[in-house]
Coordinates of C-alpha atoms in Angstrom, one line a residue:
X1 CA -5.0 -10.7 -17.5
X2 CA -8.3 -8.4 -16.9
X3 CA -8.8 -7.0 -20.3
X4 CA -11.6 -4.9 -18.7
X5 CA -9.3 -3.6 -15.9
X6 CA -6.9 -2.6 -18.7
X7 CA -9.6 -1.1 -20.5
X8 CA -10.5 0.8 -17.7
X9 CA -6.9 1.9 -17.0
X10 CA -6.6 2.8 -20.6
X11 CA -9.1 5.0 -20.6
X12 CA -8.4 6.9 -17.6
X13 CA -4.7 7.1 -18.4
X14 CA -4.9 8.9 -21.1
X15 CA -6.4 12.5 -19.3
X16 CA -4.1 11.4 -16.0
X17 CA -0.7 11.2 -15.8
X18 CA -0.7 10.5 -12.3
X19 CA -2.1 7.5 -13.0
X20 CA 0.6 6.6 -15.8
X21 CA 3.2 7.3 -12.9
X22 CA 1.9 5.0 -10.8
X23 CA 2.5 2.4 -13.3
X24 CA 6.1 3.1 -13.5
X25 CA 8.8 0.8 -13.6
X26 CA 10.1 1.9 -10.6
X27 CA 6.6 1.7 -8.9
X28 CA 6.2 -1.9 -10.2
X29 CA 9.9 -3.2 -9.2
X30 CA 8.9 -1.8 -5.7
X31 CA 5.6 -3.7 -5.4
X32 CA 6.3 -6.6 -6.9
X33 CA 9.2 -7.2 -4.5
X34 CA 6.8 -6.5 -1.7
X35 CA 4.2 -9.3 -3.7
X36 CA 6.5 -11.7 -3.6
X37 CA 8.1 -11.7 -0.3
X38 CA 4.2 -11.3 0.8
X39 CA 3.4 -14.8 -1.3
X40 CA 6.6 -16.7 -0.1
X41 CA 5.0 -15.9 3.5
X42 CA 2.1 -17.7 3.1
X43 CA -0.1 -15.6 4.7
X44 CA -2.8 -15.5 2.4
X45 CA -6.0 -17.3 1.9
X46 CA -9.4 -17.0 0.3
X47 CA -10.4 -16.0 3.7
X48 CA -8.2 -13.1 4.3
X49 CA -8.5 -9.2 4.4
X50 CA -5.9 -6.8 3.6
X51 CA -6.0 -3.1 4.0
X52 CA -3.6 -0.8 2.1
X53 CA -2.7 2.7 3.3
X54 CA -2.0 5.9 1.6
X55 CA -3.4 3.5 -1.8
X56 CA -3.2 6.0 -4.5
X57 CA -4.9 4.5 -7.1
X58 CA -4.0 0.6 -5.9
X59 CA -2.7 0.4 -9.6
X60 CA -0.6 -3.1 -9.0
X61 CA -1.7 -4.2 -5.3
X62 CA -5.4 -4.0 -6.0
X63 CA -5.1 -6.6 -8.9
X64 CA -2.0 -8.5 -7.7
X65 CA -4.2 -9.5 -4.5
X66 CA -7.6 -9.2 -5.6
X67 CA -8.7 -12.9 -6.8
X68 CA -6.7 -14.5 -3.6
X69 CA -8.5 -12.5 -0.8
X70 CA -12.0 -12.1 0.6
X71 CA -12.0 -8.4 1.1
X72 CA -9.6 -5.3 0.4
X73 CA -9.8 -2.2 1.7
X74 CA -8.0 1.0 0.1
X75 CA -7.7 4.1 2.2
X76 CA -6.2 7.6 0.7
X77 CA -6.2 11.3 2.1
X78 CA -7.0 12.2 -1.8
X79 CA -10.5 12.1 -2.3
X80 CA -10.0 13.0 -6.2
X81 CA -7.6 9.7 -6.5
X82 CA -10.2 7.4 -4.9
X83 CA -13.2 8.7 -6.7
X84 CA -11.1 7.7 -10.0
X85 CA -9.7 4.3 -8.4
X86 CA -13.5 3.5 -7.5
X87 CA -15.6 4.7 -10.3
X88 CA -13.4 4.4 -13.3
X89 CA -10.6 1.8 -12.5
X90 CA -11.9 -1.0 -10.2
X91 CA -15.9 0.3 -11.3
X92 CA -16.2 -3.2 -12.0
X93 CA -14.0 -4.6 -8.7
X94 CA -15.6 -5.5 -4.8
X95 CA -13.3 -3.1 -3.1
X96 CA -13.6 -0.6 -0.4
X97 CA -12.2 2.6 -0.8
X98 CA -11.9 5.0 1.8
X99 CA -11.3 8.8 1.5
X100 CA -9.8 9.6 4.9
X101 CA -6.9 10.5 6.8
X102 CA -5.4 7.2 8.0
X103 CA -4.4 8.4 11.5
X104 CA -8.1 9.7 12.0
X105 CA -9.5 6.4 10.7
X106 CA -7.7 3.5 11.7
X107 CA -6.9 3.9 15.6
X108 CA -10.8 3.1 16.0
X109 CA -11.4 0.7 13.0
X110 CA -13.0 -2.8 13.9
X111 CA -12.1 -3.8 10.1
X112 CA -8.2 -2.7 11.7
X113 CA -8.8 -5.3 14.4
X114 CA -9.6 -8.0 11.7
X115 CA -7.4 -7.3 8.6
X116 CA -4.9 -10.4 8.3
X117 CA -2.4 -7.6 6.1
X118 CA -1.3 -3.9 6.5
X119 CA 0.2 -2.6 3.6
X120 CA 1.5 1.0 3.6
X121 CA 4.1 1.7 0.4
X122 CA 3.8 4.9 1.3
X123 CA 5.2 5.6 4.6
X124 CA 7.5 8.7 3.5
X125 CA 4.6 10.8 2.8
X126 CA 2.7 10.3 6.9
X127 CA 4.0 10.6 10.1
X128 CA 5.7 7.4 11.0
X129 CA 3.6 3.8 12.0
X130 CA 5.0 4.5 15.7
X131 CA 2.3 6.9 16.3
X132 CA -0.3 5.3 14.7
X133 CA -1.4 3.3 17.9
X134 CA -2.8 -0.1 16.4
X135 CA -4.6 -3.1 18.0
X136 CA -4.2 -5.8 16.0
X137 CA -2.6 -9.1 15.5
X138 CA -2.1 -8.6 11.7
X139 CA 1.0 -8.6 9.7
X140 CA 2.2 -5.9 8.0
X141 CA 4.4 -4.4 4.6
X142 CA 5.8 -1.4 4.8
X143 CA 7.6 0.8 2.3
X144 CA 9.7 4.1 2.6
X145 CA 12.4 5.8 1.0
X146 CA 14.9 7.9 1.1
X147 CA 13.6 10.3 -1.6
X148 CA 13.5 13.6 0.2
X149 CA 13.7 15.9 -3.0
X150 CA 10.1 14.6 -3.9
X151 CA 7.3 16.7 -3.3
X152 CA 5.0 15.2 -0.4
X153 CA 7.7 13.3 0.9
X154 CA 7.5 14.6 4.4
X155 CA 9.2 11.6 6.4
X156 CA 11.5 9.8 4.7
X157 CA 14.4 7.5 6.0
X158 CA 17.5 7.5 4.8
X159 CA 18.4 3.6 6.1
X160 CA 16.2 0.5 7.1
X161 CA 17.7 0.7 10.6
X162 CA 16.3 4.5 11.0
X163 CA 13.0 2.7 9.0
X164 CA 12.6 0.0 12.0
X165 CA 13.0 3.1 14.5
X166 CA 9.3 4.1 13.2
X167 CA 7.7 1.0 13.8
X168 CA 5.4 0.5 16.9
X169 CA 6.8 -1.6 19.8
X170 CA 4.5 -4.7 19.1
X171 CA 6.1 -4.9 15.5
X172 CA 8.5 -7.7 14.6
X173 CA 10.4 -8.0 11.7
X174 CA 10.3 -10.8 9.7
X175 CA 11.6 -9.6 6.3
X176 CA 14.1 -6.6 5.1
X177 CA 14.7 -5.5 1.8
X178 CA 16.2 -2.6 -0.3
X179 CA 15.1 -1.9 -3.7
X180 CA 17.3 0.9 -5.6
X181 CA 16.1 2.7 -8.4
X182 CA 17.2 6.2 -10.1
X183 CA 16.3 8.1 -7.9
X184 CA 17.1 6.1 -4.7
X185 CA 16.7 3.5 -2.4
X186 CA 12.9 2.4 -1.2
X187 CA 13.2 0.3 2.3
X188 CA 10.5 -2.7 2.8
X189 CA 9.5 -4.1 5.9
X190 CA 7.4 -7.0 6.5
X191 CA 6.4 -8.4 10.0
X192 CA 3.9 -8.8 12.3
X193 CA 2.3 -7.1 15.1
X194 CA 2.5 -9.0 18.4

């Protein structure tokens, strides 16, 4: 465990309950499903870059990843959420965050045409991955829900099958999962562009 990190959480936490949510038990059950499906993959190496979109504050993925890649890269609309996940959270982590729409930012990313992992856990609150015209070879994780009632929840699914109907052509599926908490059901998708 990084006693700093939770330090640093600790800290911040207690002004920011935003940042308490993201630490829920429903948020960990979520990404911990997607960590592990991600590490019976095999994908991984100490070579590797992942970028996540729509990161928040990268509360569990951040750390989760962190020691097993060579890069990450956290990209958020909210400028306020990455100035906190930057300069008070991960202060003392090598990551790269990213204030900027991810529509506007990754079509012409070279770090896009690299990255060996997408991750997006936050697919309900952006237009779908369909119109976000890619080139890359990478593999990806995706998460959405069927959570409409939730503010900023602007394109949820309400099955995987309506989920997959999102995904560019050049996506294949590798893995499907449901995870169902109180207030729903959040859909995961892991695969690989082609």
């Amino acid at each position: 465990m990084d006693i700093k990190l939770l330090q640093n959480i600790m800290e911040e936490v207690r002004e920011n309950k935003d940042l308490l949510d993201s630490f829920s038990p429903n948020q960990f059950k979520s990404k911990l499903t997607l960590i592990n499906h991600i590490r019976d993959l095999n994908i991984l190496n100490k070579d590797s870059e992942i970028v996540i979109f729509g990161c928040w504050y990268g509360s569990i993925l951040i750390p989760s990843f962190y020691n097993e890649v060579k890069r990450i890269t956290a990209i958020d609309l909210d400028p306020k959420v990455i100035s906190k996940a930057k300069y008070k959270i991960f202060k003392d982590y090598n990551v790269d965050f990213i204030s900027k729409d991810v529509f506007d930012w990754a079509p012409d990313s070279s770090r896009i045409k690299k990255t060996d992992l997408i991750i997006n856990t936050s697919c309900e609150h952006m237009p779908s991955m369909k119109e976000l015209n890619l080139e890359t070879k990478a593999y990806f994780a995706y998460t959405s829900n069927n959570m409409y009632d939730i503010e900023g929840h602007i394109n949820c699914v309400s099955s995987i099958e309506e989920f997959k109907y999102q995904l560019p052509d050049n996506a294949k599926v590798m893995i499907e999962d449901k995870i169902i908490d109180e207030r729903g059901t959040r859909f995961l998708l892991i695969g690989k562009y082609e």
